[in-house]
JSON list of C-alpha atoms in Angstrom, two decimals:
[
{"chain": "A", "resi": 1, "resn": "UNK", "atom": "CA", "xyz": [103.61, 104.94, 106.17]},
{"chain": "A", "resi": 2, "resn": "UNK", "atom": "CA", "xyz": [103.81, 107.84, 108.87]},
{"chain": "A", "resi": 3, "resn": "UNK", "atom": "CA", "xyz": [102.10, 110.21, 109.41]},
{"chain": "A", "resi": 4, "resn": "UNK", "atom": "CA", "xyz": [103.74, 112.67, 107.40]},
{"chain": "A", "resi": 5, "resn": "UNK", "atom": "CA", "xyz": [103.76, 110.78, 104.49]},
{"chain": "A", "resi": 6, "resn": "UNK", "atom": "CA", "xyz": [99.91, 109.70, 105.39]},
{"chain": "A", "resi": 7, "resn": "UNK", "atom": "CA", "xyz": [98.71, 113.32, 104.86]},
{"chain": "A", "resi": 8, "resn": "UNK", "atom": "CA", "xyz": [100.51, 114.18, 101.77]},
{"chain": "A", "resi": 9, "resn": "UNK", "atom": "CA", "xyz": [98.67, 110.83, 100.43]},
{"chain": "A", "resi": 10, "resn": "UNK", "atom": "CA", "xyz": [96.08, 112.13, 101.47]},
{"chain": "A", "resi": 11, "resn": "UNK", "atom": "CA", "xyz": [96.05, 115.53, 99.92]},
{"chain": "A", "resi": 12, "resn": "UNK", "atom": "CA", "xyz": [96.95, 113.78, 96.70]},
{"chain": "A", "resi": 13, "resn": "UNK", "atom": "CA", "xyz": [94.00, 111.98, 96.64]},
{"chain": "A", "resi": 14, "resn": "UNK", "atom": "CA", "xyz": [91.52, 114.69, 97.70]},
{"chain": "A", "resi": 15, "resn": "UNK", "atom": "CA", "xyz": [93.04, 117.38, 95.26]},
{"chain": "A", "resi": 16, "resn": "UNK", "atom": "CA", "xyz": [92.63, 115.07, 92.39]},
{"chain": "A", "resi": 17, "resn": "UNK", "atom": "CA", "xyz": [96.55, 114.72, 91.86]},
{"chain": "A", "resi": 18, "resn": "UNK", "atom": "CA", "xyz": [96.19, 111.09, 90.56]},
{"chain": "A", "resi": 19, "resn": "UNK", "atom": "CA", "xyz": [99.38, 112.02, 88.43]},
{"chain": "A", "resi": 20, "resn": "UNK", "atom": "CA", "xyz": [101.71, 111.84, 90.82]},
{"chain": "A", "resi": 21, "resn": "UNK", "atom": "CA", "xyz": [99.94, 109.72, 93.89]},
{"chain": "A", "resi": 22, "resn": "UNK", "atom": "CA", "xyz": [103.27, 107.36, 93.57]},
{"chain": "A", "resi": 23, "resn": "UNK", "atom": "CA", "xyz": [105.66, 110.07, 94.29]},
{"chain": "A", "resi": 24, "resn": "UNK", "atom": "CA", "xyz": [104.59, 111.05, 97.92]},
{"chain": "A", "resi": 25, "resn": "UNK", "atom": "CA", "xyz": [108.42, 110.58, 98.86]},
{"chain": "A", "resi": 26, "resn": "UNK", "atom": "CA", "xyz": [109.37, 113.51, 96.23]},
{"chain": "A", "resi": 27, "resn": "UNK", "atom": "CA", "xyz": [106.72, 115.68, 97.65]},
{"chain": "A", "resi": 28, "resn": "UNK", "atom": "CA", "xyz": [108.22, 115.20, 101.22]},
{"chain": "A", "resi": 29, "resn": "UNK", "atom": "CA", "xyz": [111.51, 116.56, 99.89]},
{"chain": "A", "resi": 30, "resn": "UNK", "atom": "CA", "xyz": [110.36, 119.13, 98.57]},
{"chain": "A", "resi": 31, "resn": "UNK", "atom": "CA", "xyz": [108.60, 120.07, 101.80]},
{"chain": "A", "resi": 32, "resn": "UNK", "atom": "CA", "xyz": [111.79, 120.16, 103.19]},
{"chain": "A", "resi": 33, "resn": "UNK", "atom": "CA", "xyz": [113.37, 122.52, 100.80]},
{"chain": "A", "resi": 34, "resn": "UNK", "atom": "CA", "xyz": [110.71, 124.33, 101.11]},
{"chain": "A", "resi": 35, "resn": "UNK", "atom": "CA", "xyz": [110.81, 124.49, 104.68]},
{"chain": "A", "resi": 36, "resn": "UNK", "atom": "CA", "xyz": [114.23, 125.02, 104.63]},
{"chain": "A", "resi": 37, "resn": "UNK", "atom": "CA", "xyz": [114.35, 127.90, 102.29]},
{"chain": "A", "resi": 38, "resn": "UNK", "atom": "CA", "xyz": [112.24, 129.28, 105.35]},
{"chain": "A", "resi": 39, "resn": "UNK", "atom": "CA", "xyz": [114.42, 129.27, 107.90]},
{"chain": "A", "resi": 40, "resn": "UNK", "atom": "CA", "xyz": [116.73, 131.50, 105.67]},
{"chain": "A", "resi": 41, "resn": "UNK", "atom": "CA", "xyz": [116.82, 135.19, 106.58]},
{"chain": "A", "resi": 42, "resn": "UNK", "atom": "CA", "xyz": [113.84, 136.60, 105.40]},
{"chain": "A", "resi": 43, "resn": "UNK", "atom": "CA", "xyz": [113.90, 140.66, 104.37]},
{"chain": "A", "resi": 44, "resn": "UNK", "atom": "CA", "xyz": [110.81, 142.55, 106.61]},
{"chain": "A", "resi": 45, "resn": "UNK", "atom": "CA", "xyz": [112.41, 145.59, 105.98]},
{"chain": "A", "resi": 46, "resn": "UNK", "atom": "CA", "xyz": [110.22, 147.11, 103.62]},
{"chain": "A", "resi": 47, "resn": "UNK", "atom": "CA", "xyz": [106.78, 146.13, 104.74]},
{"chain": "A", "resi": 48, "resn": "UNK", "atom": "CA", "xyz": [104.55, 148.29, 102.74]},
{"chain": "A", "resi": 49, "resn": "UNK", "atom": "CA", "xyz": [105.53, 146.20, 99.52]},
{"chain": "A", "resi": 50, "resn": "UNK", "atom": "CA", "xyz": [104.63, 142.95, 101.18]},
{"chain": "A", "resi": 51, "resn": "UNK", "atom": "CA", "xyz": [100.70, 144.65, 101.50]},
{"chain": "A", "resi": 52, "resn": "UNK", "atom": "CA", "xyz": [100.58, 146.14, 98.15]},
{"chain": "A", "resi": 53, "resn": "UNK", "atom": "CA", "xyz": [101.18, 145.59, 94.43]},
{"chain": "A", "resi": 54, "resn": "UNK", "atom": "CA", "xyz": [100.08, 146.77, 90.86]},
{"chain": "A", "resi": 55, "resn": "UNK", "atom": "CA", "xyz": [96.72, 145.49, 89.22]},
{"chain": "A", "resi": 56, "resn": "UNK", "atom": "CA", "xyz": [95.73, 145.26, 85.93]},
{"chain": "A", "resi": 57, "resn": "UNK", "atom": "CA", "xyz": [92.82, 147.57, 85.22]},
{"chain": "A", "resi": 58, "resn": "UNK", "atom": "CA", "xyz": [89.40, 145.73, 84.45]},
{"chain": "A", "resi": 59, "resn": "UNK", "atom": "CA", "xyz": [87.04, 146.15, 82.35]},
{"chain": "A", "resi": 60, "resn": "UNK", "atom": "CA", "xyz": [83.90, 148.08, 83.49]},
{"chain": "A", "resi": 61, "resn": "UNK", "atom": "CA", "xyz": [81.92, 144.70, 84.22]},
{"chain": "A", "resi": 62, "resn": "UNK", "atom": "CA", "xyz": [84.68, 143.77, 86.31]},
{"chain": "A", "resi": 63, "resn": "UNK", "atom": "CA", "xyz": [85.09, 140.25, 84.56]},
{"chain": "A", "resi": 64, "resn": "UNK", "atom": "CA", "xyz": [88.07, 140.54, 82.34]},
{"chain": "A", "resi": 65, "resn": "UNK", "atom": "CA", "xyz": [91.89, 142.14, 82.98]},
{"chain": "A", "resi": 66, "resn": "UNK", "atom": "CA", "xyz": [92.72, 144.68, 80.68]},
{"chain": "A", "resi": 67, "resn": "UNK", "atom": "CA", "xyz": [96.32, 143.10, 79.65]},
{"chain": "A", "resi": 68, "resn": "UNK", "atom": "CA", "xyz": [99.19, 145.68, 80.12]},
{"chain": "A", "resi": 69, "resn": "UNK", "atom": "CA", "xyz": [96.91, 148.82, 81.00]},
{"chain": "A", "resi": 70, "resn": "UNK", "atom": "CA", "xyz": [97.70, 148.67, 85.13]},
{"chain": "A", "resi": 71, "resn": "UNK", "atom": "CA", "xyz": [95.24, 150.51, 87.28]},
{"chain": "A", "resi": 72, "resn": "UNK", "atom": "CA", "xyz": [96.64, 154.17, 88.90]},
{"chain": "A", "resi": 73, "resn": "UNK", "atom": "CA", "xyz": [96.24, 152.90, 92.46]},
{"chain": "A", "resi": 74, "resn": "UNK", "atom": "CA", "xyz": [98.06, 149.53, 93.57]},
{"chain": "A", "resi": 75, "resn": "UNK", "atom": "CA", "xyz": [95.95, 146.92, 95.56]},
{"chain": "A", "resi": 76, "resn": "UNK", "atom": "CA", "xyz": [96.14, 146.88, 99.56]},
{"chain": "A", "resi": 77, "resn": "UNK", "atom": "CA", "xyz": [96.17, 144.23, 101.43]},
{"chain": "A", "resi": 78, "resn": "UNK", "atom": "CA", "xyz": [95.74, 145.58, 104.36]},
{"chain": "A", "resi": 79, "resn": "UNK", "atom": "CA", "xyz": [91.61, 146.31, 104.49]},
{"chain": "A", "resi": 80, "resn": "UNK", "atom": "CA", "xyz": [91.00, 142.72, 103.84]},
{"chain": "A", "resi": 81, "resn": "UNK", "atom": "CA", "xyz": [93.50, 141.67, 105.88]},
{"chain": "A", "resi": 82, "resn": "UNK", "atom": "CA", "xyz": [91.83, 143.38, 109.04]},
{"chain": "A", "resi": 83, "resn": "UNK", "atom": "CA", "xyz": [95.19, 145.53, 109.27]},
{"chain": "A", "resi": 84, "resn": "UNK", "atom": "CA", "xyz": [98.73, 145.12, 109.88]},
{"chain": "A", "resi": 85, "resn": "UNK", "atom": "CA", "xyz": [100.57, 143.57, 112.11]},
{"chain": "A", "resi": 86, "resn": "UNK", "atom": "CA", "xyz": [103.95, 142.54, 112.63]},
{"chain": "A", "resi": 87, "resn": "UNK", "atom": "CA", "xyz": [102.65, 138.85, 113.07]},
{"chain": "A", "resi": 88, "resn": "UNK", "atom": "CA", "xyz": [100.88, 139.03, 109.53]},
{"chain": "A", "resi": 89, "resn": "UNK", "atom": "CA", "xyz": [104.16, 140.70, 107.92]},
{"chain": "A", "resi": 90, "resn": "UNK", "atom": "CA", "xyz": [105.84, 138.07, 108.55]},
{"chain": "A", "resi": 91, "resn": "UNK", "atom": "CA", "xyz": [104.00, 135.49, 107.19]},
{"chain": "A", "resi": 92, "resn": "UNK", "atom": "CA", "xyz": [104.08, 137.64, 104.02]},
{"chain": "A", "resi": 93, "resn": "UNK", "atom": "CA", "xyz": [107.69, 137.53, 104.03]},
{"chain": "A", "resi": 94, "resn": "UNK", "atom": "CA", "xyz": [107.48, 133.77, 104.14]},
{"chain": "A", "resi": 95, "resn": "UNK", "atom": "CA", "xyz": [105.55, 133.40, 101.36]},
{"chain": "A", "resi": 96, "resn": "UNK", "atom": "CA", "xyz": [107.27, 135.69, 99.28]},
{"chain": "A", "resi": 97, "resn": "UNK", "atom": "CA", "xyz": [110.70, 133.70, 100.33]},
{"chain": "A", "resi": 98, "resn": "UNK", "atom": "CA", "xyz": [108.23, 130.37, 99.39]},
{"chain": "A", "resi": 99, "resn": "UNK", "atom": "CA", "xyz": [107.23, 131.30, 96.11]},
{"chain": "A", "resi": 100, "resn": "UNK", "atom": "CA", "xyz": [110.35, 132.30, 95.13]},
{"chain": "A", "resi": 101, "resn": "UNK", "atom": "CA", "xyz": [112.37, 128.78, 96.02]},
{"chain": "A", "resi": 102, "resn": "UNK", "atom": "CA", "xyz": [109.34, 127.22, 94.04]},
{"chain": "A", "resi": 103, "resn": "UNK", "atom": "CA", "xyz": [110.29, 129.48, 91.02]},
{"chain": "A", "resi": 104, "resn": "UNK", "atom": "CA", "xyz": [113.91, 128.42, 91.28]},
{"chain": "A", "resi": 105, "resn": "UNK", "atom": "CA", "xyz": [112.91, 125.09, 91.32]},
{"chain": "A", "resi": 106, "resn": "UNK", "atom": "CA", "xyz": [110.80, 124.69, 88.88]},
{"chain": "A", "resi": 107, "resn": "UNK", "atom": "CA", "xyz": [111.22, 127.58, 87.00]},
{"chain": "A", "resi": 108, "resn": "UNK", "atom": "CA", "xyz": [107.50, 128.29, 86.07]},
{"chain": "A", "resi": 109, "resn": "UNK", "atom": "CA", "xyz": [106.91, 132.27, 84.99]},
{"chain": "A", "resi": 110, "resn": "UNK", "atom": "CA", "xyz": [104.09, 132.62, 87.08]},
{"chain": "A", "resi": 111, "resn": "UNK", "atom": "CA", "xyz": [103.36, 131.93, 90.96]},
{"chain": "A", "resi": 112, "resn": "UNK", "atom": "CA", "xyz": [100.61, 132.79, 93.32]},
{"chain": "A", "resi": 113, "resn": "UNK", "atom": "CA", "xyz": [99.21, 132.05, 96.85]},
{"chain": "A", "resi": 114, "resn": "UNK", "atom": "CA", "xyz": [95.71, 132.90, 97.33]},
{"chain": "A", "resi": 115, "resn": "UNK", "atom": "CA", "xyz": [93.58, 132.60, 100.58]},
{"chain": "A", "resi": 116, "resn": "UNK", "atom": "CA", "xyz": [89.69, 132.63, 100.88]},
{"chain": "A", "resi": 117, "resn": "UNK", "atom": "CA", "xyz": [88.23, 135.40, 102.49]},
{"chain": "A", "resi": 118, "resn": "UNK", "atom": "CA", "xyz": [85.12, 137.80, 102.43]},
{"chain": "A", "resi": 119, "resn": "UNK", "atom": "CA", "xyz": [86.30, 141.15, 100.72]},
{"chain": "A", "resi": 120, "resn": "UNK", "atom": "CA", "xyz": [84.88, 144.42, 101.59]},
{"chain": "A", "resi": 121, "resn": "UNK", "atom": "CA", "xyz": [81.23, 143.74, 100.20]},
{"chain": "A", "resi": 122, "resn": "UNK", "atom": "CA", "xyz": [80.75, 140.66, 102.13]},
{"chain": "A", "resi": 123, "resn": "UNK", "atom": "CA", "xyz": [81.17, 138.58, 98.79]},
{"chain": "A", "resi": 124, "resn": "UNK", "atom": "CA", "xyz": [83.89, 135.32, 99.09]},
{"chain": "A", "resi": 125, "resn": "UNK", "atom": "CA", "xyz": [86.82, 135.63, 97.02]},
{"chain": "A", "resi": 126, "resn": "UNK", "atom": "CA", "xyz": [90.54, 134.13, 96.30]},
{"chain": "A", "resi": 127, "resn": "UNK", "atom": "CA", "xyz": [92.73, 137.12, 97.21]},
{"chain": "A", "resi": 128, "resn": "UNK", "atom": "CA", "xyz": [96.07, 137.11, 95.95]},
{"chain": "A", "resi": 129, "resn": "UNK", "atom": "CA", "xyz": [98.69, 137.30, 98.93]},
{"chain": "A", "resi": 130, "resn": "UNK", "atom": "CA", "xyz": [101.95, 136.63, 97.37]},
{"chain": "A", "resi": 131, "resn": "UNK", "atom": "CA", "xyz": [103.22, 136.47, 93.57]},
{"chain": "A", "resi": 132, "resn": "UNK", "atom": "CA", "xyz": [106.00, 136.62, 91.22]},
{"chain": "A", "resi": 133, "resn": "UNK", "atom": "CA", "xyz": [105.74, 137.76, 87.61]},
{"chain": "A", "resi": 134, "resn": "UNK", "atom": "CA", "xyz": [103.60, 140.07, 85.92]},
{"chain": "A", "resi": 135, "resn": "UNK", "atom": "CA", "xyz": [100.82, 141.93, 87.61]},
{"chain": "A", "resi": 136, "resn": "UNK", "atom": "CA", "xyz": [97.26, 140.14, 87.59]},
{"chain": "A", "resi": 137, "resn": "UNK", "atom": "CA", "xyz": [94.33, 140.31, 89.16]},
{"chain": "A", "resi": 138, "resn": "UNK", "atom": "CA", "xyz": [93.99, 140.72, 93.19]},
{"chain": "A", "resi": 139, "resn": "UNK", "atom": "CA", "xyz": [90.57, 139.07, 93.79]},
{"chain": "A", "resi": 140, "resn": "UNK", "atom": "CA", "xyz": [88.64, 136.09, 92.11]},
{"chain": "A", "resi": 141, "resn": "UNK", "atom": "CA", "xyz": [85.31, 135.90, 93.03]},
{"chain": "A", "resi": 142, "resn": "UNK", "atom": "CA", "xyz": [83.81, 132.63, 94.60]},
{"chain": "A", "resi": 143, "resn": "UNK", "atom": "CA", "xyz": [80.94, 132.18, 92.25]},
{"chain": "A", "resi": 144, "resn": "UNK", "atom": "CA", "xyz": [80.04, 129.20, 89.71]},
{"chain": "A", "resi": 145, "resn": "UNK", "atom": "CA", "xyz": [79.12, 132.28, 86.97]},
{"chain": "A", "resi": 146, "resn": "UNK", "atom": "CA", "xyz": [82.52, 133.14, 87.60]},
{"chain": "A", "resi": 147, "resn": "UNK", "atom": "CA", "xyz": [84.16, 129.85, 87.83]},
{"chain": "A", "resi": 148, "resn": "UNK", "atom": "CA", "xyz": [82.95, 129.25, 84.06]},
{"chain": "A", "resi": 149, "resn": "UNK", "atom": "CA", "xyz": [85.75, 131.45, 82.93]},
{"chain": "A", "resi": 150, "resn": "UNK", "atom": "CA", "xyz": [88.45, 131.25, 85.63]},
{"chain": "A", "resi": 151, "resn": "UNK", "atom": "CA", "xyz": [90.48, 128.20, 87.05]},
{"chain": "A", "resi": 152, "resn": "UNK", "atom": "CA", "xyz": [91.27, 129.79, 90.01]},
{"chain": "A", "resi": 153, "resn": "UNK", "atom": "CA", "xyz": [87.62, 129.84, 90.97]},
{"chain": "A", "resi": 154, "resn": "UNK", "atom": "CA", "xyz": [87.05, 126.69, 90.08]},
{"chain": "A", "resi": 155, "resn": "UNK", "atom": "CA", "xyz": [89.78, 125.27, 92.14]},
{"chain": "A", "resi": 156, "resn": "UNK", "atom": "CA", "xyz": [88.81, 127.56, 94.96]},
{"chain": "A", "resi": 157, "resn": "UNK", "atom": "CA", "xyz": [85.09, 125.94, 95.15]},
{"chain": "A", "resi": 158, "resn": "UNK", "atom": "CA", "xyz": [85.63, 122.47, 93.85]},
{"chain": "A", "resi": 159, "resn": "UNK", "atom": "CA", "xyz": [89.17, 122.15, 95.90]},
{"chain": "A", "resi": 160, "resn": "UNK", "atom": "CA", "xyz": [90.24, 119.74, 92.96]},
{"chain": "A", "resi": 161, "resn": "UNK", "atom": "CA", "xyz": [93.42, 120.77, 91.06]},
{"chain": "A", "resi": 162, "resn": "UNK", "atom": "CA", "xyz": [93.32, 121.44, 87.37]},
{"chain": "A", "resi": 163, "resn": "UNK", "atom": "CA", "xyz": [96.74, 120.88, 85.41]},
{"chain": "A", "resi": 164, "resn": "UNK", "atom": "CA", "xyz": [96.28, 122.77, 81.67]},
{"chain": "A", "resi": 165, "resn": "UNK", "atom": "CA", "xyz": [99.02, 121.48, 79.10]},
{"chain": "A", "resi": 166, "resn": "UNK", "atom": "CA", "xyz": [97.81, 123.72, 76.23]},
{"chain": "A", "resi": 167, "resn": "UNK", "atom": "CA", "xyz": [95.81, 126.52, 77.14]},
{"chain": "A", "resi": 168, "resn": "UNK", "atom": "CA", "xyz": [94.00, 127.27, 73.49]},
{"chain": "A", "resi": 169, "resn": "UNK", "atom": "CA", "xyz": [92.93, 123.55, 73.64]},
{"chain": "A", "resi": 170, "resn": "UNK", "atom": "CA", "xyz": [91.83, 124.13, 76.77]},
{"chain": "A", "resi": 171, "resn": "UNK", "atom": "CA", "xyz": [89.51, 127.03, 75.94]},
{"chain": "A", "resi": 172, "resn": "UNK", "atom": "CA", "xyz": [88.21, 125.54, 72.86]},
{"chain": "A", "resi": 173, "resn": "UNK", "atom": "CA", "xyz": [87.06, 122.76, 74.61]},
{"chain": "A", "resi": 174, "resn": "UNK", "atom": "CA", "xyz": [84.97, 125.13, 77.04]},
{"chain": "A", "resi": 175, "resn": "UNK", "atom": "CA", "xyz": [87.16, 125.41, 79.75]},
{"chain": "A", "resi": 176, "resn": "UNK", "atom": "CA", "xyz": [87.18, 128.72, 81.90]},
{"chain": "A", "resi": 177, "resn": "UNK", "atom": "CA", "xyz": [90.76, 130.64, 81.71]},
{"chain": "A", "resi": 178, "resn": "UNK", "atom": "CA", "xyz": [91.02, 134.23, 82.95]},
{"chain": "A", "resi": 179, "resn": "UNK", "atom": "CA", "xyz": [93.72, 136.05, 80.92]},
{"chain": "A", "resi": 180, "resn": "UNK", "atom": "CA", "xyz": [96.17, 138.19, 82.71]},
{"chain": "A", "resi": 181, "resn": "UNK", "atom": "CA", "xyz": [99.04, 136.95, 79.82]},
{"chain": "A", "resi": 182, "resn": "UNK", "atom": "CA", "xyz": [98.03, 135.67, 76.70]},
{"chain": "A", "resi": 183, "resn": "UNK", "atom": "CA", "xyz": [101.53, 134.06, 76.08]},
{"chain": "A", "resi": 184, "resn": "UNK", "atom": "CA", "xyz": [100.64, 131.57, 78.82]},
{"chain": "A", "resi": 185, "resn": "UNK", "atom": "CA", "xyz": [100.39, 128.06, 77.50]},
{"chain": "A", "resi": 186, "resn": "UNK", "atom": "CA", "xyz": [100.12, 125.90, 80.91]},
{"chain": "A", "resi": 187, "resn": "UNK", "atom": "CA", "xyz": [99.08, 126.02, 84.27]},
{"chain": "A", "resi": 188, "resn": "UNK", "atom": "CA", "xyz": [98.88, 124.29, 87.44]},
{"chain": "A", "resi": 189, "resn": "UNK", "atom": "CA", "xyz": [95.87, 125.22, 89.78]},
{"chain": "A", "resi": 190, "resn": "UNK", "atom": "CA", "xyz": [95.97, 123.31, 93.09]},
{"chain": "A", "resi": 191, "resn": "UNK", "atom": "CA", "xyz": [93.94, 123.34, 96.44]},
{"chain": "A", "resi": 192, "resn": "UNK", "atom": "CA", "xyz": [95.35, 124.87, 99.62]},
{"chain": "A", "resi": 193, "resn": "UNK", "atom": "CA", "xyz": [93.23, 123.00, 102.46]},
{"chain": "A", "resi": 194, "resn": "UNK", "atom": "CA", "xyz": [92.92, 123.85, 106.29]},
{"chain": "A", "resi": 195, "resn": "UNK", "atom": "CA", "xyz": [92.53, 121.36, 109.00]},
{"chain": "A", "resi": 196, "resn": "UNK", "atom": "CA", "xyz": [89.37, 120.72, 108.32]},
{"chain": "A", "resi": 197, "resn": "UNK", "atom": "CA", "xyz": [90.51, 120.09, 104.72]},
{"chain": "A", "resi": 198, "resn": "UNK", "atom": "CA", "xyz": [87.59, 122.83, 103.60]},
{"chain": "A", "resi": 199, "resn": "UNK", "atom": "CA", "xyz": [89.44, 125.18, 101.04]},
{"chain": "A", "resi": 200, "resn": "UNK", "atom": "CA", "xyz": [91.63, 127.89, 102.64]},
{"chain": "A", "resi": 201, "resn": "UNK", "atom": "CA", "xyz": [92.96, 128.99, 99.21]},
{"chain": "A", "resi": 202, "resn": "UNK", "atom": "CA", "xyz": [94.93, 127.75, 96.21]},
{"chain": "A", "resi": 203, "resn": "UNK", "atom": "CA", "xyz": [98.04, 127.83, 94.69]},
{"chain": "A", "resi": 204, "resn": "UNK", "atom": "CA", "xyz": [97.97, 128.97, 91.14]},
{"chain": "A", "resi": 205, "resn": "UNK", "atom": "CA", "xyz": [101.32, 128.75, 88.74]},
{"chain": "A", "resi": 206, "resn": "UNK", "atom": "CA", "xyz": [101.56, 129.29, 84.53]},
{"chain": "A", "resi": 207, "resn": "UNK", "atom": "CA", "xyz": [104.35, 129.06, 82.29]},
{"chain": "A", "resi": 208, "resn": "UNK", "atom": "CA", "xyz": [104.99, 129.95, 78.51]},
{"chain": "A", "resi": 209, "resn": "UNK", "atom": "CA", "xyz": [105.85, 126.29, 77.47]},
{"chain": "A", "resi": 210, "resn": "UNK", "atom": "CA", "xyz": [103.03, 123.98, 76.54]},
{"chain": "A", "resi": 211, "resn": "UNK", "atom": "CA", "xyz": [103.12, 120.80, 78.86]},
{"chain": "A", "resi": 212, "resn": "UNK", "atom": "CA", "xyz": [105.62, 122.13, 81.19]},
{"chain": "A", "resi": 213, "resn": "UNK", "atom": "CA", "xyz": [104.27, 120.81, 84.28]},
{"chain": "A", "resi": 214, "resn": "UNK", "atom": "CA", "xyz": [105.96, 117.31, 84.20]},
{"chain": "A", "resi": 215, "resn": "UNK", "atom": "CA", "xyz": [105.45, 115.27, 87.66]},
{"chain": "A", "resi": 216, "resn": "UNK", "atom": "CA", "xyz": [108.68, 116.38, 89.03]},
{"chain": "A", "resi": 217, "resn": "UNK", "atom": "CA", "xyz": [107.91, 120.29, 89.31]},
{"chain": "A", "resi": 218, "resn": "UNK", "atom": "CA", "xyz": [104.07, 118.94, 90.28]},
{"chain": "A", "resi": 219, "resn": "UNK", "atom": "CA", "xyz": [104.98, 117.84, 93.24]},
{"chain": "A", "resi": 220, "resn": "UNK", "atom": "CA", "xyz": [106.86, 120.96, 94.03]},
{"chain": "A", "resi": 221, "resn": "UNK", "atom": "CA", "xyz": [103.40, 122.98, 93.52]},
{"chain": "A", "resi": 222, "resn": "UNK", "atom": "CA", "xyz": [101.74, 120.50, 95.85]},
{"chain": "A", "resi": 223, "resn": "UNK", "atom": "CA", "xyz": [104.43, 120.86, 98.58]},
{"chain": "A", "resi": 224, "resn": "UNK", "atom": "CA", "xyz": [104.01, 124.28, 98.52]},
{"chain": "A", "resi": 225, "resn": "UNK", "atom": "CA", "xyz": [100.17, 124.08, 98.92]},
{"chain": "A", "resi": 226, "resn": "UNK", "atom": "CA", "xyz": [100.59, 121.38, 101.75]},
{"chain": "A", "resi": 227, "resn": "UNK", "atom": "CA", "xyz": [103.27, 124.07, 103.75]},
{"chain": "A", "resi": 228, "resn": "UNK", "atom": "CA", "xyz": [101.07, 127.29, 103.30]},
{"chain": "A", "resi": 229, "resn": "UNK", "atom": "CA", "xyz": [98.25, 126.65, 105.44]},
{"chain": "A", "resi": 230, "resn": "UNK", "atom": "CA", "xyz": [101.62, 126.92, 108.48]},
{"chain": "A", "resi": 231, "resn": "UNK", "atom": "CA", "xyz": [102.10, 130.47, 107.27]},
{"chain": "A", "resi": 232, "resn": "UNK", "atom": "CA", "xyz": [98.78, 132.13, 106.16]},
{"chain": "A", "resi": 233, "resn": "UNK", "atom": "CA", "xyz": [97.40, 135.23, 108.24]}
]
């Protein structure tokens, strides 16, 4: 195997993506695309849209999104970010241009890249970088309390994936979801790991459909994951 093909193994295994450990070969194709859809033109044009987007308002303990009621200022990217730069708007581009090959491919409704970082109170957190479809939440905070109700969190400090194919089975089981749209069925919640293979972020897609992710668009969401670490600020 080289060495290519050694890593994604590798990720497979430590991510916890037993369901599709025989299909390292798709995963490297997709890599490609993905890498590929990359090297397309990629619009920098307007850059204050790549730093800031519409959030969902909270509610006043700050644990739950208030579902269609967005707040009157948009999130900025830019404080936790440590500013802008024409290097880091760039690698926003990127990952918009990533996220939306991964949509065409597989189609989900729903696709984020977070990255770990401290936010402005010193506390660790999943901040959203990049997404396609409706507004949600901007930061998930990096703490088991919070874990217990979000899969995002629990991703982000276990750095195992979690694959939901019903969401109300899920949840009456005991398992944490965060609602940001409550016609969400399934969703895909997958480790983005550095070097080091310590959790730099996740990747975090949902779709309307129960049991929509099928192998084939999983390993799409895992060669995303395994090509973001190249373009993360």
């Amino acid at each position: 195997m080289d060495t290519n093909r050694e890593r994604i193994a590798a990720y497979l295994r430590m991510a916890g993506l037993e369901s599709i450990e025989g299909r390292v070969g798709d995963v490297e194709l997709a890599i490609r695309d993905l890498l590929e859809a990359m090297t397309e033109k990629v619009d920098i044009g307007s850059a204050a849209s790549l730093y800031t987007y519409p959030v969902p308002m909270l509610t006043e303990d700050g644990t739950c999104s208030i579902v269609d009621q967005l707040a009157p200022v948009p999130y900025d990217l830019t404080g936790i970010l440590g500013g802008r730069s024409d290097q880091t708007t760039r690698r926003l581009a990127l990952m918009e241009r990533l996220i939306e090959r991964v949509q065409e491919t597989t189609g989900a409704d729903w696709i984020g890249i977070y990255q770990r970082r401290a936010n402005a109170a010193g506390i660790p957190v999943l901040v959203k970088l990049s997404y396609i479809g409706r507004p949600s939440r901007a930061e998930f905070p990096l703490t088991r309390e919070f874990a217990e109700r979000s899969t995002n969190a629990t991703v982000g400090l276990t750095g195992r994936a979690t694959v939901i194919d019903d969401v109300a089975k899920h949840v009456e089981a005991g398992g944490g979801f965060y609602v940001c749209d409550d016609g969400v069925q399934s969703e895909a919640c997958v480790p983005v790991l550095d070097s080091t293979k310590d959790v730099a972020g996740i990747v975090d897609v949902e779709a309307k459909p129960k049991g929509f992710f099928n192998a084939t668009r999983l390993t799409v969401i895992a060669a995303l994951a395994l090509v973001v670490p190249a373009v993360l600020p």
